[in-house]
XYZ file of C-alpha atoms in Angstrom:
598
model
C 65.052 207.081 76.106
C 63.357 204.315 73.789
C 60.963 207.082 72.581
C 58.924 205.401 69.687
C 57.376 201.898 69.597
C 61.050 199.973 69.396
C 61.963 197.700 72.312
C 66.040 198.125 71.252
C 67.543 201.149 71.013
C 71.079 200.818 69.042
C 73.980 203.890 70.412
C 76.491 204.143 67.807
C 79.381 206.405 67.131
C 82.965 206.510 66.175
C 85.809 205.304 69.125
C 86.221 207.989 71.383
C 82.409 209.601 71.304
C 81.504 209.273 74.718
C 79.394 206.149 74.207
C 80.651 204.225 77.201
C 80.029 207.417 79.338
C 76.699 207.611 77.947
C 75.698 204.394 78.952
C 76.939 204.345 82.791
C 75.509 207.603 83.024
C 72.126 206.285 81.732
C 72.707 202.929 84.093
C 73.112 204.263 87.353
C 69.905 206.260 86.702
C 68.483 204.081 85.736
C 69.329 201.819 88.805
C 68.647 204.784 91.218
C 65.021 204.891 89.661
C 64.843 200.858 89.860
C 64.073 200.597 86.228
C 67.726 198.262 85.206
C 67.073 195.150 85.214
C 70.815 194.902 84.318
C 74.187 195.944 82.892
C 77.061 194.467 81.135
C 79.906 196.266 79.725
C 82.219 194.423 77.212
C 85.760 195.911 77.527
C 88.814 194.403 75.307
C 91.338 196.426 78.189
C 90.031 195.156 81.557
C 90.797 191.253 82.035
C 87.803 189.038 81.120
C 85.504 191.780 79.691
C 85.286 190.218 76.566
C 83.937 187.203 76.607
C 80.741 186.584 75.598
C 79.405 183.367 77.816
C 79.409 185.650 80.526
C 76.810 187.783 79.470
C 73.837 185.515 79.840
C 75.186 184.210 83.520
C 75.410 188.096 84.284
C 72.280 189.448 83.014
C 70.296 186.306 85.594
C 72.563 186.870 88.223
C 71.477 190.478 87.989
C 67.639 189.706 87.901
C 67.631 187.007 90.607
C 69.400 189.554 92.566
C 66.219 192.556 91.187
C 62.920 189.047 92.197
C 62.646 186.636 94.109
C 60.339 185.164 91.996
C 62.389 185.617 89.155
C 65.862 184.001 91.367
C 63.424 181.607 91.863
C 62.873 179.867 88.747
C 66.520 180.799 86.906
C 67.336 178.725 89.970
C 65.202 176.043 88.245
C 66.704 176.456 85.069
C 69.981 175.866 86.189
C 69.431 172.816 88.169
C 67.936 171.008 85.127
C 70.492 171.933 83.293
C 73.462 172.390 85.411
C 75.808 172.583 82.539
C 74.237 175.479 80.430
C 77.209 177.835 81.164
C 79.288 175.942 78.420
C 76.446 175.410 75.933
C 75.656 177.998 73.513
C 74.934 181.214 73.220
C 71.199 180.720 71.822
C 70.611 177.838 74.592
C 71.505 180.302 77.311
C 69.382 182.981 76.405
C 66.792 180.322 76.455
C 67.415 178.843 79.453
C 68.732 181.752 81.297
C 66.399 184.384 80.325
C 63.182 182.957 78.133
C 62.389 180.331 80.809
C 62.622 181.781 83.618
C 60.137 184.981 82.357
C 57.866 182.687 80.646
C 57.785 180.643 84.508
C 56.906 183.812 86.175
C 54.365 185.354 83.556
C 52.178 182.126 83.934
C 52.788 181.847 87.493
C 50.002 183.958 90.099
C 52.581 185.624 91.591
C 53.790 187.780 88.682
C 55.143 191.296 89.717
C 54.104 194.299 86.928
C 56.776 196.784 89.126
C 60.061 194.690 87.456
C 62.391 196.879 85.970
C 62.955 196.257 82.800
C 66.113 198.097 81.035
C 68.737 195.911 79.853
C 72.143 197.933 78.913
C 74.764 196.217 77.015
C 77.955 198.430 76.038
C 80.693 197.476 73.910
C 79.900 194.588 71.677
C 82.486 195.495 69.693
C 84.790 194.601 71.695
C 83.432 191.271 72.268
C 86.234 188.788 71.319
C 84.428 186.590 68.358
C 82.234 188.310 66.158
C 80.299 185.442 66.139
C 79.561 185.294 69.255
C 78.653 189.531 68.968
C 75.555 188.594 66.297
C 74.282 185.577 68.075
C 74.078 188.016 71.297
C 71.834 190.063 68.848
C 69.823 187.224 67.621
C 69.102 185.986 70.959
C 68.062 189.794 71.814
C 65.655 189.644 68.788
C 64.131 186.688 69.331
C 63.333 187.166 73.612
C 61.032 190.897 71.991
C 60.012 190.088 68.761
C 58.974 185.870 69.254
C 59.053 185.772 72.953
C 57.733 188.779 73.760
C 59.461 189.454 76.835
C 58.685 192.267 78.923
C 61.947 194.385 78.513
C 64.066 196.848 76.727
C 67.759 196.726 75.574
C 69.873 199.827 74.918
C 72.567 198.301 72.925
C 76.117 200.547 72.494
C 78.813 199.794 69.739
C 80.620 201.085 67.092
C 78.856 200.696 63.821
C 80.856 197.861 62.203
C 79.419 195.989 59.014
C 78.770 192.716 61.019
C 76.839 194.368 63.731
C 74.933 196.730 61.572
C 74.022 193.726 58.937
C 72.455 192.027 62.348
C 70.634 194.673 63.041
C 69.329 195.262 59.474
C 68.003 191.581 59.363
C 66.368 188.810 61.128
C 63.082 189.418 64.369
C 64.650 193.192 63.784
C 62.853 193.790 61.135
C 60.048 193.948 62.862
C 59.870 197.316 63.933
C 61.639 196.742 67.502
C 64.833 198.673 66.430
C 65.849 202.233 67.241
C 68.972 203.989 66.464
C 70.636 207.061 67.518
C 74.065 207.488 65.942
C 76.936 209.962 67.652
C 78.397 210.643 64.234
C 75.807 213.689 64.283
C 77.117 214.897 67.297
C 81.448 214.452 66.707
C 83.563 215.301 63.241
C 84.113 218.553 63.822
C 80.724 219.481 64.962
C 79.845 222.657 66.999
C 78.339 220.470 69.991
C 81.251 217.975 69.851
C 83.761 220.499 69.937
C 82.146 222.806 72.801
C 82.538 219.575 75.233
C 85.337 219.189 74.155
C 86.145 222.454 75.267
C 84.564 222.836 78.184
C 86.297 219.231 79.503
C 90.202 220.601 79.013
C 89.067 223.509 80.930
C 88.361 222.240 83.669
C 91.038 219.330 83.205
C 93.474 221.355 82.843
C 91.743 223.572 85.594
C 92.527 220.225 87.728
C 95.899 219.970 87.083
C 97.314 222.799 87.939
C 95.406 222.805 91.177
C 97.028 219.434 92.058
C 99.252 218.798 94.984
C 101.298 216.610 93.156
C 102.193 219.050 90.747
C 102.587 221.921 93.193
C 106.097 222.342 93.356
C 106.083 222.835 89.285
C 103.248 224.939 89.401
C 103.803 227.324 92.002
C 105.288 229.722 90.030
C 103.174 229.638 86.772
C 100.778 232.196 86.249
C 97.512 232.294 85.133
C 95.798 231.157 82.706
C 97.267 228.079 81.830
C 97.391 226.766 79.421
C 96.734 229.908 77.407
C 93.723 230.155 75.862
C 94.540 229.992 72.207
C 96.456 226.541 73.293
C 93.888 225.448 74.625
C 91.470 226.046 71.374
C 94.558 224.538 69.161
C 94.314 221.331 71.110
C 90.341 221.534 70.469
C 90.617 221.982 66.672
C 93.529 219.011 66.537
C 91.074 217.038 68.262
C 87.862 217.827 65.757
C 85.853 216.716 68.781
C 87.187 213.016 69.531
C 87.201 212.878 73.539
C 90.177 209.825 73.241
C 92.834 212.900 72.103
C 91.812 214.677 74.940
C 91.626 212.463 77.223
C 95.456 211.135 76.023
C 96.545 215.161 76.246
C 95.376 215.185 79.656
C 96.577 212.298 81.199
C 100.142 212.741 79.637
C 100.124 216.202 80.764
C 99.102 214.988 84.592
C 101.555 212.546 85.110
C 103.329 212.932 88.359
C 107.149 213.423 88.802
C 106.963 214.924 85.755
C 106.126 219.592 84.601
C 102.748 219.873 83.377
C 104.518 222.700 81.746
C 107.069 220.760 80.279
C 104.766 217.899 78.847
C 101.907 220.396 77.858
C 105.210 221.511 75.486
C 106.002 218.526 74.070
C 102.242 217.781 72.607
C 102.155 221.671 71.198
C 105.966 220.920 69.369
C 104.755 218.226 67.839
C 100.909 219.025 66.285
C 100.263 218.308 63.169
C 96.627 217.893 61.000
C 94.775 214.903 61.673
C 92.964 214.064 64.096
C 94.116 210.301 63.435
C 97.866 211.259 62.962
C 97.799 213.050 65.943
C 96.528 210.288 67.946
C 99.209 208.173 66.904
C 101.715 210.815 67.580
C 100.478 211.248 70.823
C 100.904 207.333 70.754
C 104.162 207.213 69.882
C 105.184 210.475 72.044
C 104.128 208.468 74.903
C 105.938 205.323 74.845
C 109.298 207.300 73.207
C 109.518 208.943 76.782
C 110.532 205.136 78.038
C 114.123 204.860 79.241
C 114.456 200.787 78.560
C 111.560 200.695 75.187
C 112.753 196.993 75.391
C 111.563 196.060 78.672
C 108.444 198.255 78.186
C 107.425 196.779 75.004
C 107.467 193.214 76.551
C 105.653 193.678 79.705
C 102.826 195.555 76.647
C 103.382 192.699 74.792
C 102.462 189.955 77.220
C 99.170 191.885 78.290
C 98.394 192.849 74.752
C 97.974 189.387 73.058
C 95.463 186.979 72.935
C 95.146 185.143 76.528
C 93.307 181.496 76.819
C 91.033 182.661 79.359
C 89.290 185.620 81.538
C 91.034 183.931 84.858
C 94.375 184.002 83.088
C 94.041 187.683 81.820
C 93.315 188.744 85.677
C 97.013 186.522 86.770
C 98.970 187.351 84.287
C 98.253 191.410 84.324
C 99.486 191.394 87.779
C 102.689 193.038 87.708
C 104.372 190.937 90.917
C 103.597 187.365 88.208
C 104.865 189.608 85.142
C 107.908 189.899 87.450
C 108.404 186.145 87.516
C 107.531 185.339 84.070
C 110.347 187.941 82.907
C 112.872 186.911 85.884
C 112.664 190.929 86.483
C 113.190 192.652 89.929
C 110.762 193.466 92.451
C 109.327 196.581 91.595
C 110.870 196.791 88.069
C 107.091 196.089 86.439
C 105.733 199.786 87.361
C 109.471 201.743 87.033
C 109.310 199.966 83.419
C 105.416 201.531 83.215
C 106.131 205.306 85.068
C 105.625 207.526 82.523
C 102.876 205.414 80.992
C 100.134 206.457 82.638
C 98.462 208.300 80.291
C 97.847 204.891 78.301
C 98.110 202.606 81.489
C 96.082 202.150 84.867
C 98.689 201.145 87.051
C 97.585 199.341 90.343
C 99.449 197.513 92.405
C 97.800 194.204 91.457
C 96.765 194.901 87.711
C 97.665 196.455 84.947
C 94.492 197.780 82.331
C 94.709 199.773 79.074
C 92.633 203.008 79.352
C 91.154 202.303 75.955
C 90.568 200.082 72.969
C 91.926 202.292 70.366
C 95.853 201.627 72.207
C 95.571 197.957 70.665
C 94.335 198.873 67.669
C 97.590 201.245 67.517
C 100.384 198.746 69.202
C 99.264 196.036 66.802
C 99.075 197.876 63.836
C 102.825 198.005 61.924
C 102.429 200.858 59.386
C 100.788 202.582 62.396
C 103.334 201.915 65.388
C 106.364 201.417 63.354
C 108.970 200.251 66.578
C 106.584 199.949 68.600
C 104.607 197.022 67.047
C 103.557 194.870 68.836
C 104.302 190.848 67.351
C 101.940 189.227 68.573
C 103.353 185.848 67.396
C 106.693 186.460 69.037
C 105.367 187.581 72.218
C 103.534 184.508 72.518
C 106.866 182.349 72.083
C 108.692 184.840 74.663
C 105.881 184.105 77.271
C 106.499 180.310 76.239
C 109.779 180.240 76.684
C 110.417 182.758 80.467
C 107.484 180.780 81.794
C 109.413 176.831 80.648
C 112.091 178.475 81.977
C 110.899 179.309 85.916
C 110.863 177.604 88.438
C 106.899 176.794 88.526
C 106.756 177.143 92.382
C 107.248 181.062 91.595
C 104.713 180.910 89.239
C 100.650 179.805 89.768
C 99.180 176.822 87.927
C 97.240 178.661 86.160
C 100.053 180.741 83.841
C 102.473 178.205 83.829
C 99.887 175.978 82.283
C 99.388 178.286 79.722
C 102.772 177.935 77.953
C 101.554 175.450 75.373
C 98.429 177.758 74.370
C 101.279 180.845 73.495
C 103.132 177.912 71.711
C 100.430 177.065 70.100
C 100.961 180.700 68.163
C 103.943 181.569 68.659
C 106.884 181.774 66.119
C 110.731 180.008 66.190
C 109.058 176.042 67.615
C 111.800 175.247 68.343
C 113.143 177.104 70.632
C 110.101 175.969 72.915
C 111.073 172.353 71.745
C 114.598 172.863 72.822
C 113.404 174.423 76.015
C 111.079 171.046 76.760
C 113.736 169.095 76.065
C 116.444 170.375 78.929
C 113.597 169.481 81.510
C 114.290 167.521 84.488
C 112.913 164.148 83.578
C 110.592 164.607 86.599
C 109.720 167.642 86.188
C 106.179 167.198 85.500
C 105.630 165.296 87.944
C 106.738 167.619 90.460
C 104.659 169.486 88.431
C 101.565 168.072 89.520
C 102.265 167.380 92.663
C 103.338 170.223 94.196
C 99.563 171.252 92.810
C 97.041 171.345 95.945
C 93.828 172.507 94.738
C 92.088 169.085 92.485
C 90.105 171.644 90.142
C 94.029 173.266 89.039
C 93.871 169.995 87.898
C 91.679 171.444 84.731
C 94.628 174.127 84.026
C 97.050 170.474 83.418
C 94.302 169.232 81.414
C 94.733 171.954 79.149
C 97.534 172.370 79.285
C 98.346 169.063 78.074
C 95.897 168.900 75.054
C 96.664 172.135 73.645
C 100.038 170.808 73.869
C 99.523 167.212 72.497
C 97.944 169.017 69.608
C 100.857 171.372 68.888
C 103.433 169.140 69.516
C 101.428 166.454 66.547
C 101.549 169.699 64.254
C 105.532 170.530 65.445
C 107.875 167.398 66.802
C 106.163 164.714 64.658
C 108.507 161.507 65.714
C 108.951 163.114 68.878
C 107.130 160.324 70.875
C 108.552 160.944 74.250
C 107.759 164.639 74.526
C 104.100 163.157 73.836
C 104.253 160.577 76.015
C 105.144 162.983 78.406
C 101.940 165.528 77.882
C 99.744 162.101 77.524
C 100.861 161.252 81.441
C 99.879 164.951 82.193
C 96.259 164.282 80.684
C 96.011 161.001 82.698
C 96.683 162.830 86.049
C 94.552 165.062 85.890
C 91.591 162.059 85.416
C 93.010 160.232 87.987
C 93.152 163.615 90.017
C 89.962 165.243 89.442
C 87.933 163.190 88.714
C 88.749 159.431 90.114
C 89.658 159.983 93.511
C 86.199 161.598 94.640
C 84.180 159.625 92.938
C 85.558 155.739 92.383
C 82.565 154.100 92.991
C 80.850 156.370 90.284
C 83.892 155.235 87.839
C 83.577 151.864 88.936
C 80.044 152.337 86.918
C 81.175 154.610 83.503
C 84.151 151.658 83.027
C 81.286 149.482 82.919
C 79.182 151.258 80.584
C 83.324 151.705 78.494
C 83.789 148.227 78.562
C 81.229 145.963 77.465
C 77.805 145.930 77.825
C 75.617 142.996 76.768
C 75.280 143.212 72.995
C 78.652 143.780 72.025
C 77.183 144.505 67.912
C 74.785 146.819 68.888
C 76.827 148.815 71.477
C 76.409 152.191 70.940
C 78.794 155.373 70.699
C 80.598 156.647 74.140
C 78.668 159.490 73.770
C 75.216 157.899 73.582
C 76.140 156.176 77.300
C 76.799 159.005 78.877
C 73.333 160.909 77.590
C 72.033 157.123 78.278
C 73.347 157.320 81.902
C 72.400 160.969 82.864
C 69.032 160.421 81.890
C 69.159 157.314 84.004
C 70.534 158.371 86.986
C 68.707 161.848 86.816
C 65.812 159.791 86.961
C 66.949 157.506 90.141
C 68.153 160.703 91.695
C 64.774 162.130 91.699
C 62.598 159.039 92.790
C 65.245 157.693 95.494
C 64.415 156.560 99.338
C 66.424 159.084 100.437
C 65.555 161.630 98.288
C 69.361 162.169 97.728
C 70.936 163.103 93.828
C 73.090 160.468 92.482
C 76.988 161.692 92.697
C 76.903 160.606 88.621
C 76.042 163.658 87.492
C 78.633 165.677 89.290
C 81.062 162.919 88.414
C 80.340 163.308 84.206
C 80.105 166.811 84.645
C 83.927 166.919 85.923
C 84.361 164.159 82.850
C 83.364 166.501 80.368
C 85.457 169.012 82.089
C 88.172 167.788 81.689
C 87.919 166.671 77.857
C 86.548 169.892 77.058
C 89.748 171.579 78.654
C 91.660 169.242 77.165
C 90.214 169.334 73.744
C 90.492 165.360 73.608
C 87.569 162.610 74.347
C 90.035 160.732 76.341
C 88.517 159.436 79.254
C 86.981 156.542 77.195
C 91.089 155.512 76.505
C 91.560 156.395 79.958
C 88.887 153.979 81.891
C 90.360 151.119 79.650
C 93.554 151.176 79.425
C 95.096 149.672 82.762
C 98.677 151.408 82.437
C 96.776 155.080 81.677
C 94.741 154.850 85.038
C 97.150 153.008 86.943
C 95.387 150.332 88.714
C 93.548 152.257 90.381
C 89.665 151.022 88.635
C 88.368 147.847 89.325
C 88.203 144.869 86.937
C 85.154 144.883 83.713
C 83.546 142.387 86.001
C 83.604 144.156 89.069
C 81.981 147.366 87.032
C 79.228 145.189 85.688
C 78.315 143.392 88.551
C 78.350 147.471 90.243
C 76.543 148.676 87.339
C 73.603 145.619 87.444
C 72.884 146.314 91.026
C 72.580 150.034 90.334
C 70.131 149.164 87.483
C 67.807 146.784 89.633
C 67.683 148.865 92.334
C 66.609 151.667 89.962
C 63.815 149.147 88.472
C 62.249 148.423 91.348
C 62.575 152.307 92.257
C 60.482 152.844 89.199
C 58.292 150.439 89.584
C 57.810 151.742 93.157
C 56.769 155.415 91.649
C 54.439 153.962 89.032
C 52.063 152.088 91.499
C 51.609 155.559 93.615
C 51.188 157.209 90.403
C 49.291 155.174 87.977
C 48.534 158.584 86.172
C 51.600 158.870 85.138
C 52.834 155.295 83.669
C 51.777 156.460 80.042
C 53.903 159.475 80.595
C 57.109 157.154 81.883
């Protein structure tokens, strides 16, 4: 595959050229021959598959599954840094990929028959351009500088920033090879031949399909006429997106394939891109309820706060709860749209990223244009209007994310004002999972920042959100680790020398180092609970976007008296420090040669 001296093959080409099909086929073949380390397929149309920080953890998991020795070193790397999954892509690459390979290479148990190939498809569909380039930088560093025994196949459209990343830095060292599919597209004989073969095969399948038997029993072969197939191939100009959409449209259940094909033939133009746009419009125009269809598509296509949220909101039943629709309304509204959408019982997804490009382009989509700001407002308003018991906590908590990106904030503010006084307290009382309070923290932190921008002087609404953030700390942090919170409160309140008091982040770093050492050399060998606690503190603050814990611990109104007095905190902290000192002394006595290092 990589025929020269390159260690990275960049396969690029236009949308619809079949890049992902090639990547999937190569992945399956190399998995069969045990050459595949792992694969990752970015996709804007699949919930959670467009997030860069999933890349290295996924590859590490696949590496661990394929090599017991690497599994040990990867597990050790994660144990050394439990917060690695929140760190930068560069740090993740070094910790989860480079370091385990280094440890394996210097060990006496290096496996010379390790698989070597990693396939990365759809890099341009990652949701952040900087992250796309960061992943490429990590790959180049791993191969050129650290000389890992790996090869990569990277598949993408030739976006300018990706092209620039491949033409600079460590990729200039000769590790890169390129393969363009443009030579096999845009009207080439090979592309037209492949498209023709595909259409003949697919139309034959449609003709013989049981679901179309009543429509097709009176239709004589050949169907379609060879001239019609040739016209469609000519209009496609070698683009598989176009022909795939044609087949999906013709193959729609409950419709006559003959009539659907006639509709397409009657609307043909000249340009392939124009043909695709015409086909999109033709498909969307068949909906009997355009307003509802666009409302549903808007909820699916706008930016979403997390991969988990995306999975939830693409569930038809949840969409029906958000918009107060009757059961089955989503499936009914999407009937006839199956050439654009994959509609299953529990999820709705677009077939191809080009659908996003069309629907979010006002000039191309016309009346079917999806205005993100309007649809963010629509989702936020409707979530707040519903009974929170009917909607998952993660989705209900997402209203503030949508509000922060919405048009007409005054309507959302008005909706917040008419909520019952005990609404948010009742909302929290119904939560039966501690981890769900991370969603509450995210909601409240995002809402606070949004309210500060659009609701100046509305202290009542701000105080409601501060209440929710404090509730998240109490539920997720304090109730599970009372003693550890007392220690941290001692650090946050008053250390012996006020004038030299370091900032709160330094306190946390010091405490993490202290407790890691204490846990490592304690008599019972058990790890301290404080690092997991601080992990949760960081998780809540990261979710909310607010460094709020110091204020929370110091303010008895916020913490509602669940924390001890400063005196008790200092007493317990002093006791822990004395235990630690004794522990260190015992360790140095038994390990005198380690004295200087420690």
